[in-house]
Amino acid sequence: MELLKKTAVEIRKALLNKEVSAVELTEETYKRIDAIEAKVGAFNSLTKEFALSTAKKVDEKIQNNEELPPLAGIPLALKDNINLKGYKTTASSKILENFVSPYDATVSVKLKENLIPVVGKTNLDEFAMGSSNENSAFKKVHNPYDLNKVPGGSSGGSAASVAALESYLALGSDTGGSIRLPASFCGITGFKPTYGRVSRYGLIAFASSLDQIGPFGRCVEDVANLYFAISGHDKKDSTSLNMPVENPLNTLKNDIKGLKIGVIKELLTDDVDEDVKNAVMNAVKVYEKLGCTVKEVSLPLLKYSIGIYYIVATAEASSNLARYDGVKYGYRTQNPQNLMEMYTKTRKEGFGDEVKRRIMLGTYALSSGYYDAYYKKAQQIRRLVKDDFDKVFKEVDVLISPTCPNTAFEMGSRNDDPIKMYLTDVGTICANLIGAPAISIPAGFDKTNMPIGIHLLTDCFKDNLLLQTAYNFEKETDYNQKIANL
Ligand code: GLN
């Protein structure tokens, strides 16, 4: 059990010193999963054969004193909307319940190259649509800090698995905050890289201009290592950035004296919980102590982010999800009377309520007569939001805000009010709209001992500066070291 509490950086030392083998580590992880998974619900399926065979390869290399990639042998949980060849990829939807991936996502190829054992596929909101993980067609994920509370979504299973010591690392996807929000609710670190840094090939598409895969971990260095392992140009993804990726470890531990930090005024309103506000102000003090200059900045158009997002994301989703028609793959209704009934019944029975809501909203926004009024307008304002950020980045290097106005909430408490649920993402969505990198790191606990996350954001392509800024905060504090008592 003590082994499971370590970070990947620490475990690597134990592996190289032969204090533990990679196979033992993987087996320990599965013991933990067996012991607590019924309470947490983080995994849709396990990938034991793959994990153990990868761990075995790592042990052979250690025996032969061969070079090992930095995260080799360290158990990782993979969000169940990322393809791993030969295993199920369900996106937590009934429509893909029995779909077995015939190919690897590019990130899965990279995990294999880096000899990282994937222990299982993690639960999510159906098709990554949600903020609480309550939209999974299969089961709910519980927050390891309080099992009656949500873990955040949509990558709730990935975040909960790391927080519950069922994995050291995880991958999630983030369209409007789905990595950063659950990281913040579960007291871990979650990073959404610059759009295009990590290939989307093999990620089940939700909203293609916003989707990005990224890492979870228990410390910034683990997240930086995993980001480096999965990033880079990919010919198979036309929006992948064709730029070299510099290793974040080259600068991660450099100091940040003189860095200019902006506190986003619009994200520290009265709607933000007192404890969360205090955590941000406390972080500001830490940064000042580290030699940064901090000032308030204003992004007046930020208030339109959620509105823009729910038009752009739903429009893209309605188009992306058109492929689930009962013909090509996935679920098909039984005994339809004709082709049209086959389509409609398949989609009616296969999709959950939230997914249907999004498809309807998106179809409406794209339909003739409404396209100009909604979709085109949303894209135009999206551009203006980006201009707002460009202006602010002439004055400061990094922006700070709460990841979410509140900490994890009770299960079921926001289900009747989709708008209230959508507002959970007020602080995270802007990063996806403008393509910028952003990270949530542990920064405190509220009165009920639930974790609080702070959100850092830099201009596009400054992923390494962002990680460095996060690392410097972590080094000065110990919020990331607390482990949920399960
Ligand atoms: N919560 C947002 C939504 O429901 C974002 C989800 C995500 O980032 N995948 O769409």
Short mmCIF file of C-alpha atoms and ligand atoms in Angstrom, two decimals:
data_model
loop_
_atom_site.label_atom_id
_atom_site.label_comp_id
_atom_site.label_asym_id
_atom_site.label_seq_id
_atom_site.Cartn_x
_atom_site.Cartn_y
_atom_site.Cartn_z
CA MET A 1 0.00 0.00 0.00
CA GLU A 2 2.80 2.47 0.84
CA LEU A 3 4.18 1.88 -2.64
CA LEU A 4 0.90 2.95 -4.19
CA LYS A 5 1.06 6.34 -2.48
CA LYS A 6 4.23 7.35 -4.25
CA THR A 7 4.52 9.49 -7.33
CA ALA A 8 5.76 8.08 -10.63
CA VAL A 9 9.08 9.88 -10.15
CA GLU A 10 9.55 8.10 -6.82
CA ILE A 11 8.43 4.74 -8.14
CA ARG A 12 10.90 4.94 -10.98
CA LYS A 13 13.73 5.01 -8.42
CA ALA A 14 12.28 1.98 -6.65
CA LEU A 15 12.06 0.13 -9.98
CA LEU A 16 15.61 0.95 -11.01
CA ASN A 17 16.95 0.02 -7.55
CA LYS A 18 15.07 -3.27 -7.88
CA GLU A 19 13.13 -2.63 -4.66
CA VAL A 20 10.04 -3.66 -6.58
CA SER A 21 9.50 -5.17 -10.02
CA ALA A 22 7.15 -3.72 -12.61
CA VAL A 23 5.06 -6.90 -12.48
CA GLU A 24 4.76 -6.63 -8.68
CA LEU A 25 3.75 -3.00 -9.03
CA THR A 26 1.05 -3.85 -11.55
CA GLU A 27 -0.19 -6.70 -9.34
CA GLU A 28 -0.31 -4.37 -6.31
CA THR A 29 -2.33 -1.94 -8.37
CA TYR A 30 -4.83 -4.65 -9.30
CA LYS A 31 -5.10 -5.71 -5.64
CA ARG A 32 -6.01 -2.13 -4.78
CA ILE A 33 -8.52 -2.03 -7.63
CA ASP A 34 -10.09 -5.29 -6.42
CA ALA A 35 -10.33 -3.91 -2.89
CA ILE A 36 -11.96 -0.55 -3.53
CA GLU A 37 -13.33 -0.40 -7.05
CA ALA A 38 -16.84 -1.36 -5.93
CA LYS A 39 -16.91 1.88 -3.92
CA VAL A 40 -15.25 4.16 -6.50
CA GLY A 41 -16.51 2.97 -9.90
CA ALA A 42 -13.57 4.46 -11.77
CA PHE A 43 -13.14 1.69 -14.37
CA ASN A 44 -15.40 0.46 -17.13
CA SER A 45 -13.07 -2.45 -17.86
CA LEU A 46 -9.62 -3.74 -16.94
CA THR A 47 -6.84 -4.55 -19.38
CA LYS A 48 -4.88 -7.02 -17.26
CA GLU A 49 -3.25 -9.01 -19.99
CA PHE A 50 -1.89 -5.89 -21.64
CA ALA A 51 -0.69 -4.35 -18.35
CA LEU A 52 1.08 -7.48 -17.16
CA SER A 53 2.78 -8.21 -20.47
CA THR A 54 4.03 -4.61 -20.63
CA ALA A 55 5.31 -4.84 -17.05
CA LYS A 56 7.12 -8.06 -17.90
CA LYS A 57 8.92 -6.38 -20.78
CA VAL A 58 10.02 -3.62 -18.40
CA ASP A 59 11.38 -6.13 -15.89
CA GLU A 60 13.39 -7.86 -18.62
CA LYS A 61 14.92 -4.54 -19.59
CA ILE A 62 15.77 -3.79 -15.97
CA GLN A 63 17.41 -7.21 -15.60
CA ASN A 64 19.49 -6.55 -18.71
CA ASN A 65 20.40 -3.03 -17.54
CA GLU A 66 18.84 -1.53 -20.67
CA GLU A 67 17.74 2.12 -20.96
CA LEU A 68 14.15 2.71 -19.86
CA PRO A 69 11.80 5.52 -20.88
CA PRO A 70 10.95 7.72 -17.81
CA LEU A 71 7.52 6.25 -17.13
CA ALA A 72 8.21 2.62 -18.09
CA GLY A 73 6.43 0.13 -15.84
CA ILE A 74 4.25 2.71 -14.09
CA PRO A 75 0.53 1.80 -14.12
CA LEU A 76 -1.75 4.19 -15.99
CA ALA A 77 -5.52 4.41 -16.43
CA LEU A 78 -6.87 5.29 -19.89
CA LYS A 79 -10.12 7.14 -20.44
CA ASP A 80 -12.61 4.89 -22.16
CA ASN A 81 -12.98 7.16 -25.16
CA ILE A 82 -9.40 6.48 -26.31
CA ASN A 83 -8.82 3.41 -28.45
CA LEU A 84 -6.54 0.63 -27.29
CA LYS A 85 -6.37 -2.11 -29.88
CA GLY A 86 -8.10 -5.35 -28.95
CA TYR A 87 -9.96 -3.84 -25.97
CA LYS A 88 -13.36 -2.25 -25.62
CA THR A 89 -13.80 1.51 -26.12
CA THR A 90 -17.31 2.37 -24.97
CA ALA A 91 -17.25 6.16 -24.34
CA SER A 92 -19.57 5.08 -21.47
CA SER A 93 -22.39 4.84 -23.99
CA LYS A 94 -24.81 2.04 -24.65
CA ILE A 95 -24.31 2.65 -28.35
CA LEU A 96 -20.67 1.52 -28.08
CA GLU A 97 -21.11 -0.92 -25.19
CA ASN A 98 -19.63 -3.85 -27.09
CA PHE A 99 -17.30 -2.02 -29.44
CA VAL A 100 -13.78 -3.48 -29.50
CA SER A 101 -11.12 -1.14 -30.94
CA PRO A 102 -9.58 -2.52 -34.12
CA TYR A 103 -6.72 -0.01 -33.88
CA ASP A 104 -4.65 2.02 -31.44
CA ALA A 105 -5.06 5.74 -30.86
CA THR A 106 -1.78 7.57 -31.47
CA VAL A 107 -1.46 8.16 -27.73
CA SER A 108 -1.89 4.42 -27.13
CA VAL A 109 0.95 3.74 -29.60
CA LYS A 110 3.06 6.18 -27.61
CA LEU A 111 2.13 4.55 -24.31
CA LYS A 112 3.27 1.25 -25.80
CA GLU A 113 6.53 2.74 -27.05
CA ASN A 114 7.12 4.12 -23.57
CA LEU A 115 6.32 0.74 -21.99
CA ILE A 116 3.58 2.17 -19.81
CA PRO A 117 1.19 -0.52 -18.55
CA VAL A 118 -2.43 0.50 -19.10
CA VAL A 119 -4.38 -1.12 -16.26
CA GLY A 120 -7.88 -0.33 -17.46
CA LYS A 121 -10.30 1.92 -19.29
CA THR A 122 -11.90 4.58 -17.14
CA ASN A 123 -15.49 5.64 -16.74
CA LEU A 124 -16.64 9.02 -18.12
CA ASP A 125 -19.72 11.03 -18.88
CA GLU A 126 -21.24 9.54 -22.02
CA PHE A 127 -19.19 10.78 -25.00
CA ALA A 128 -17.39 13.11 -22.55
CA MET A 129 -20.48 15.29 -22.19
CA GLY A 130 -20.81 16.38 -18.60
CA SER A 131 -19.14 17.85 -15.55
CA SER A 132 -19.92 15.30 -12.86
CA ASN A 133 -19.57 11.85 -14.41
CA GLU A 134 -23.22 11.21 -13.62
CA ASN A 135 -23.97 10.86 -17.33
CA SER A 136 -22.24 7.50 -17.78
CA ALA A 137 -24.62 4.89 -19.20
CA PHE A 138 -23.09 2.25 -16.92
CA LYS A 139 -22.45 3.49 -13.39
CA LYS A 140 -21.46 6.53 -11.40
CA VAL A 141 -17.94 7.41 -10.30
CA HIS A 142 -17.59 8.43 -6.64
CA ASN A 143 -15.20 11.06 -5.34
CA PRO A 144 -12.47 9.32 -3.30
CA TYR A 145 -12.57 12.20 -0.76
CA ASP A 146 -16.29 11.74 -0.13
CA LEU A 147 -18.10 8.89 -1.82
CA ASN A 148 -21.39 10.82 -1.80
CA LYS A 149 -19.90 13.53 -3.93
CA VAL A 150 -19.13 13.66 -7.65
CA PRO A 151 -15.54 13.33 -8.91
CA GLY A 152 -16.11 15.97 -11.59
CA GLY A 153 -16.35 15.16 -15.27
CA SER A 154 -16.12 14.13 -17.84
CA SER A 155 -12.83 12.35 -17.09
CA GLY A 156 -14.08 11.48 -13.58
CA GLY A 157 -12.91 7.87 -13.73
CA SER A 158 -9.38 8.86 -14.71
CA ALA A 159 -9.10 11.43 -11.91
CA ALA A 160 -10.71 9.21 -9.28
CA SER A 161 -8.44 6.26 -10.17
CA VAL A 162 -5.33 8.38 -9.51
CA ALA A 163 -6.78 9.90 -6.31
CA ALA A 164 -7.91 6.47 -5.05
CA LEU A 165 -4.45 4.94 -5.68
CA GLU A 166 -5.82 2.64 -8.39
CA SER A 167 -3.25 4.06 -10.81
CA TYR A 168 -0.33 6.48 -10.67
CA LEU A 169 -1.14 8.24 -13.89
CA ALA A 170 -4.08 8.65 -16.19
CA LEU A 171 -5.05 10.11 -19.53
CA GLY A 172 -8.24 12.06 -20.05
CA SER A 173 -9.74 14.27 -22.73
CA ASP A 174 -10.70 17.90 -22.27
CA THR A 175 -13.21 19.71 -24.47
CA GLY A 176 -14.30 22.37 -21.99
CA GLY A 177 -12.57 21.37 -18.76
CA SER A 178 -12.94 17.62 -18.50
CA ILE A 179 -9.38 17.06 -17.33
CA ARG A 180 -8.99 20.12 -15.11
CA LEU A 181 -12.34 20.01 -13.34
CA PRO A 182 -12.06 16.40 -12.11
CA ALA A 183 -8.42 17.00 -11.20
CA SER A 184 -9.53 19.88 -9.02
CA PHE A 185 -12.44 17.94 -7.42
CA CYS A 186 -10.19 14.93 -6.69
CA GLY A 187 -7.13 16.80 -5.41
CA ILE A 188 -4.71 15.90 -8.19
CA THR A 189 -2.99 17.61 -11.12
CA GLY A 190 -4.58 17.67 -14.57
CA PHE A 191 -3.19 19.34 -17.67
CA LYS A 192 -4.76 20.27 -21.00
CA PRO A 193 -1.94 20.99 -23.47
CA THR A 194 -2.11 23.51 -26.33
CA TYR A 195 -4.64 22.37 -28.94
CA GLY A 196 -2.87 20.14 -31.45
CA ARG A 197 0.10 19.23 -29.24
CA VAL A 198 -1.29 15.78 -28.62
CA SER A 199 -2.81 13.84 -31.48
CA ARG A 200 -6.56 13.28 -31.39
CA TYR A 201 -6.31 10.27 -33.70
CA GLY A 202 -8.17 7.44 -32.03
CA LEU A 203 -9.97 9.67 -29.53
CA ILE A 204 -13.73 9.33 -29.93
CA ALA A 205 -14.66 12.75 -31.27
CA PHE A 206 -16.94 15.03 -29.27
CA ALA A 207 -16.17 18.57 -30.53
CA SER A 208 -13.16 18.40 -32.78
CA SER A 209 -12.06 22.05 -32.59
CA LEU A 210 -11.97 21.86 -28.78
CA ASP A 211 -11.01 18.25 -27.89
CA GLN A 212 -7.56 17.62 -26.48
CA ILE A 213 -6.02 14.62 -24.71
CA GLY A 214 -3.94 15.30 -21.62
CA PRO A 215 -2.37 13.80 -18.49
CA PHE A 216 -3.32 13.39 -14.82
CA GLY A 217 -0.85 12.72 -12.02
CA ARG A 218 -0.08 13.25 -8.35
CA CYS A 219 2.61 15.83 -9.03
CA VAL A 220 3.55 18.26 -11.79
CA GLU A 221 6.70 16.37 -12.75
CA ASP A 222 4.68 13.20 -13.45
CA VAL A 223 2.27 15.18 -15.57
CA ALA A 224 5.16 16.84 -17.44
CA ASN A 225 6.77 13.47 -18.16
CA LEU A 226 3.51 11.99 -19.40
CA TYR A 227 2.76 15.03 -21.55
CA PHE A 228 6.15 14.70 -23.20
CA ALA A 229 5.59 10.99 -23.79
CA ILE A 230 2.29 11.49 -25.64
CA SER A 231 2.84 14.76 -27.53
CA GLY A 232 4.21 15.51 -30.98
CA HIS A 233 3.17 15.86 -34.58
CA ASP A 234 0.99 13.15 -36.10
CA LYS A 235 0.23 12.83 -39.79
CA LYS A 236 -2.99 11.03 -38.91
CA ASP A 237 -4.47 14.12 -37.24
CA SER A 238 -4.82 17.06 -39.63
CA THR A 239 -5.01 19.53 -36.72
CA SER A 240 -1.89 18.19 -35.03
CA LEU A 241 0.79 20.86 -34.57
CA ASN A 242 3.81 20.42 -36.77
CA MET A 243 6.25 21.91 -34.28
CA PRO A 244 8.97 20.24 -32.26
CA VAL A 245 8.07 19.64 -28.61
CA GLU A 246 10.78 20.63 -26.19
CA ASN A 247 11.14 18.41 -23.14
CA PRO A 248 9.42 20.28 -20.27
CA LEU A 249 11.92 18.75 -17.84
CA ASN A 250 14.60 21.03 -19.32
CA THR A 251 13.02 24.06 -17.65
CA LEU A 252 10.56 22.61 -15.13
CA LYS A 253 12.64 23.29 -12.05
CA ASN A 254 13.97 26.72 -13.04
CA ASP A 255 12.82 29.55 -10.81
CA ILE A 256 10.13 31.98 -11.95
CA LYS A 257 11.49 35.25 -10.58
CA GLY A 258 10.13 38.19 -12.55
CA LEU A 259 7.23 36.22 -14.04
CA LYS A 260 4.12 38.35 -14.52
CA ILE A 261 0.91 36.79 -13.28
CA GLY A 262 -2.60 38.11 -13.92
CA VAL A 263 -5.55 37.37 -11.65
CA ILE A 264 -8.67 37.17 -13.81
CA LYS A 265 -11.13 39.62 -12.27
CA GLU A 266 -14.21 38.11 -13.93
CA LEU A 267 -13.53 34.71 -12.34
CA LEU A 268 -13.37 35.93 -8.76
CA THR A 269 -16.92 37.18 -8.36
CA ASP A 270 -19.34 36.63 -5.48
CA ASP A 271 -20.40 33.33 -7.08
CA VAL A 272 -17.10 31.82 -6.01
CA ASP A 273 -17.04 29.97 -2.66
CA GLU A 274 -15.15 31.79 0.07
CA ASP A 275 -12.71 28.90 0.61
CA VAL A 276 -11.96 28.72 -3.10
CA LYS A 277 -11.34 32.47 -3.26
CA ASN A 278 -9.01 32.24 -0.29
CA ALA A 279 -7.06 29.44 -1.97
CA VAL A 280 -6.48 31.65 -5.02
CA MET A 281 -5.40 34.60 -2.86
CA ASN A 282 -3.09 32.32 -0.92
CA ALA A 283 -1.57 31.11 -4.21
CA VAL A 284 -1.04 34.72 -5.22
CA LYS A 285 0.99 35.24 -2.02
CA VAL A 286 3.07 32.15 -2.79
CA TYR A 287 3.85 33.49 -6.24
CA GLU A 288 4.75 36.91 -4.87
CA LYS A 289 7.11 35.22 -2.44
CA LEU A 290 8.67 33.44 -5.41
CA GLY A 291 9.48 36.79 -6.99
CA CYS A 292 6.57 37.09 -9.42
CA THR A 293 4.63 40.28 -9.93
CA VAL A 294 0.90 39.83 -9.66
CA LYS A 295 -1.85 42.16 -10.85
CA GLU A 296 -5.53 42.02 -11.62
CA VAL A 297 -6.50 41.75 -15.29
CA SER A 298 -9.84 41.95 -17.00
CA LEU A 299 -11.24 39.82 -19.83
CA PRO A 300 -14.58 41.50 -20.52
CA LEU A 301 -15.74 38.99 -23.13
CA LEU A 302 -15.13 35.97 -20.94
CA LYS A 303 -18.77 36.09 -19.89
CA TYR A 304 -19.74 34.82 -23.33
CA SER A 305 -17.56 31.69 -23.11
CA ILE A 306 -20.23 29.30 -21.90
CA GLY A 307 -22.72 30.55 -24.47
CA ILE A 308 -20.20 30.18 -27.30
CA TYR A 309 -19.12 26.77 -26.08
CA TYR A 310 -22.61 25.32 -25.94
CA ILE A 311 -23.21 26.34 -29.54
CA VAL A 312 -19.85 25.34 -31.01
CA ALA A 313 -19.48 22.13 -29.00
CA THR A 314 -23.03 20.94 -29.62
CA ALA A 315 -22.82 21.81 -33.33
CA GLU A 316 -19.63 19.80 -33.73
CA ALA A 317 -21.03 16.98 -31.59
CA SER A 318 -24.19 16.70 -33.67
CA SER A 319 -22.02 16.25 -36.74
CA ASN A 320 -19.52 13.88 -35.10
CA LEU A 321 -22.21 11.69 -33.59
CA ALA A 322 -24.06 11.28 -36.89
CA ARG A 323 -21.83 8.27 -37.54
CA TYR A 324 -23.61 6.17 -34.89
CA ASP A 325 -26.39 4.99 -37.12
CA GLY A 326 -26.48 1.27 -36.40
CA VAL A 327 -24.75 0.50 -39.71
CA LYS A 328 -21.04 0.97 -39.29
CA TYR A 329 -20.40 -0.06 -35.72
CA GLY A 330 -21.88 -0.31 -32.29
CA TYR A 331 -25.41 -0.99 -31.16
CA ARG A 332 -28.26 -1.69 -33.59
CA THR A 333 -31.93 -1.91 -32.61
CA GLN A 334 -33.67 -5.28 -32.81
CA ASN A 335 -36.17 -6.03 -35.62
CA PRO A 336 -36.67 -2.63 -37.23
CA GLN A 337 -39.47 -2.44 -39.81
CA ASN A 338 -37.49 -0.34 -42.29
CA LEU A 339 -34.24 1.58 -42.71
CA MET A 340 -35.50 4.83 -41.20
CA GLU A 341 -36.82 3.03 -38.16
CA MET A 342 -33.48 1.26 -37.82
CA TYR A 343 -31.70 4.62 -37.65
CA THR A 344 -34.12 6.32 -35.31
CA LYS A 345 -34.61 3.44 -32.90
CA THR A 346 -30.89 2.71 -32.77
CA ARG A 347 -30.15 6.29 -31.78
CA LYS A 348 -33.12 6.56 -29.45
CA GLU A 349 -32.14 3.41 -27.57
CA GLY A 350 -28.38 3.87 -27.80
CA PHE A 351 -27.87 7.47 -26.64
CA GLY A 352 -28.57 8.85 -23.17
CA ASP A 353 -30.55 12.01 -22.40
CA GLU A 354 -27.65 14.46 -22.22
CA VAL A 355 -26.21 13.26 -25.52
CA LYS A 356 -29.61 13.63 -27.16
CA ARG A 357 -29.95 17.13 -25.72
CA ARG A 358 -26.59 18.09 -27.25
CA ILE A 359 -27.42 16.57 -30.64
CA MET A 360 -30.68 18.49 -30.75
CA LEU A 361 -29.09 21.78 -29.71
CA GLY A 362 -26.28 21.35 -32.23
CA THR A 363 -28.56 20.34 -35.08
CA TYR A 364 -30.70 23.38 -34.38
CA ALA A 365 -27.70 25.74 -34.35
CA LEU A 366 -26.49 24.37 -37.68
CA SER A 367 -29.81 24.29 -39.46
CA SER A 368 -30.52 26.64 -42.32
CA GLY A 369 -31.86 29.94 -41.10
CA TYR A 370 -30.24 29.56 -37.69
CA TYR A 371 -26.66 28.91 -38.76
CA ASP A 372 -25.85 32.61 -39.22
CA ALA A 373 -27.67 33.65 -36.08
CA TYR A 374 -26.07 31.07 -33.82
CA TYR A 375 -23.13 29.07 -35.13
CA LYS A 376 -21.51 31.82 -37.20
CA LYS A 377 -22.08 34.40 -34.47
CA ALA A 378 -20.58 32.07 -31.85
CA GLN A 379 -17.47 31.55 -33.98
CA GLN A 380 -17.13 35.32 -34.45
CA ILE A 381 -17.35 36.01 -30.74
CA ARG A 382 -14.93 33.15 -30.12
CA ARG A 383 -12.45 35.11 -32.20
CA LEU A 384 -13.08 38.25 -30.11
CA VAL A 385 -12.51 36.30 -26.90
CA LYS A 386 -9.16 35.21 -28.33
CA ASP A 387 -8.35 38.89 -29.07
CA ASP A 388 -9.13 39.71 -25.42
CA PHE A 389 -6.62 37.09 -24.31
CA ASP A 390 -4.02 38.27 -26.83
CA LYS A 391 -4.25 41.74 -25.32
CA VAL A 392 -3.84 40.46 -21.78
CA PHE A 393 -0.85 38.32 -22.78
CA LYS A 394 0.95 41.50 -23.81
CA GLU A 395 0.89 42.45 -20.11
CA VAL A 396 1.23 39.16 -18.23
CA ASP A 397 2.71 35.68 -18.80
CA VAL A 398 0.35 33.49 -16.82
CA LEU A 399 -3.29 33.81 -15.76
CA ILE A 400 -4.58 32.49 -12.45
CA SER A 401 -8.16 31.75 -11.39
CA PRO A 402 -10.15 29.10 -9.53
CA THR A 403 -10.52 25.91 -11.59
CA CYS A 404 -14.17 25.88 -10.50
CA PRO A 405 -16.18 28.32 -8.35
CA ASN A 406 -16.97 25.48 -5.94
CA THR A 407 -15.59 22.17 -4.70
CA ALA A 408 -17.13 18.77 -5.51
CA PHE A 409 -20.90 18.75 -4.99
CA GLU A 410 -23.30 16.06 -3.77
CA MET A 411 -24.32 13.47 -6.33
CA GLY A 412 -27.68 14.26 -7.85
CA SER A 413 -27.71 17.86 -6.63
CA ARG A 414 -27.40 19.48 -10.07
CA ASN A 415 -29.13 16.98 -12.28
CA ASP A 416 -32.43 18.84 -12.65
CA ASP A 417 -30.77 21.99 -13.87
CA PRO A 418 -28.53 21.55 -16.92
CA ILE A 419 -27.65 25.26 -16.99
CA LYS A 420 -26.35 25.15 -13.42
CA MET A 421 -24.28 22.09 -14.37
CA TYR A 422 -22.94 23.89 -17.45
CA LEU A 423 -21.81 26.82 -15.28
CA THR A 424 -19.40 24.53 -13.42
CA ASP A 425 -17.03 25.04 -16.35
CA VAL A 426 -17.01 28.83 -16.35
CA GLY A 427 -13.28 28.97 -15.56
CA THR A 428 -12.03 26.19 -17.83
CA ILE A 429 -13.91 26.54 -21.12
CA CYS A 430 -12.02 29.62 -22.31
CA ALA A 431 -8.78 27.61 -22.66
CA ASN A 432 -10.48 25.29 -25.18
CA LEU A 433 -12.07 28.16 -27.08
CA ILE A 434 -8.68 29.80 -27.66
CA GLY A 435 -6.60 26.59 -27.84
CA ALA A 436 -4.37 27.57 -24.92
CA PRO A 437 -2.70 25.23 -22.43
CA ALA A 438 -4.11 25.19 -18.89
CA ILE A 439 -3.56 23.19 -15.75
CA SER A 440 -5.36 22.58 -12.45
CA ILE A 441 -3.18 21.96 -9.41
CA PRO A 442 -4.12 21.22 -5.79
CA ALA A 443 -4.16 24.44 -3.76
CA GLY A 444 -6.06 23.75 -0.56
CA PHE A 445 -9.10 22.17 1.07
CA ASP A 446 -12.46 23.64 1.96
CA LYS A 447 -14.15 23.52 5.38
CA THR A 448 -15.42 20.01 4.67
CA ASN A 449 -11.96 18.85 3.61
CA MET A 450 -12.76 18.63 -0.08
CA PRO A 451 -9.87 19.52 -2.40
CA ILE A 452 -9.63 22.92 -4.09
CA GLY A 453 -7.83 23.38 -7.41
CA ILE A 454 -6.35 26.52 -8.90
CA HIS A 455 -6.20 27.06 -12.61
CA LEU A 456 -3.18 28.42 -14.48
CA LEU A 457 -3.28 29.34 -18.17
CA THR A 458 -0.66 30.66 -20.57
CA ASP A 459 -0.67 31.72 -24.19
CA CYS A 460 -0.66 28.95 -26.83
CA PHE A 461 2.57 26.94 -27.18
CA LYS A 462 3.84 27.99 -23.74
CA ASP A 463 3.06 24.59 -22.23
CA ASN A 464 6.49 24.35 -20.67
CA LEU A 465 6.29 27.74 -18.98
CA LEU A 466 2.90 26.72 -17.62
CA LEU A 467 4.28 23.48 -16.17
CA GLN A 468 7.23 25.37 -14.69
CA THR A 469 4.86 27.86 -13.02
CA ALA A 470 2.79 25.00 -11.60
CA TYR A 471 5.88 23.13 -10.42
CA ASN A 472 7.18 26.15 -8.51
CA PHE A 473 3.89 26.44 -6.59
CA GLU A 474 3.84 22.74 -5.77
CA LYS A 475 7.40 22.88 -4.48
CA GLU A 476 6.44 25.63 -2.01
CA THR A 477 3.30 23.87 -0.75
CA ASP A 478 2.19 20.38 0.23
CA TYR A 479 -1.41 20.28 -1.00
CA ASN A 480 -0.62 17.59 -3.56
CA GLN A 481 0.71 15.26 -0.90
CA LYS A 482 -2.54 14.58 0.86
CA ILE A 483 -4.08 11.22 -0.01
CA ALA A 484 -7.80 10.51 0.16
CA ASN A 485 -8.69 8.36 3.14
CA LEU A 486 -10.50 5.43 1.59
N1 GLN B 1 -18.46 19.86 -19.02
C1 GLN B 1 -18.29 20.23 -20.37
C2 GLN B 1 -19.39 19.59 -21.19
O1 GLN B 1 -20.24 19.03 -20.63
C3 GLN B 1 -16.95 19.84 -20.86
C4 GLN B 1 -16.80 18.42 -21.14
C5 GLN B 1 -15.42 18.04 -21.65
O2 GLN B 1 -14.46 18.79 -21.46
N2 GLN B 1 -15.35 16.90 -22.31
O3 GLN B 1 -19.41 19.66 -22.37
#
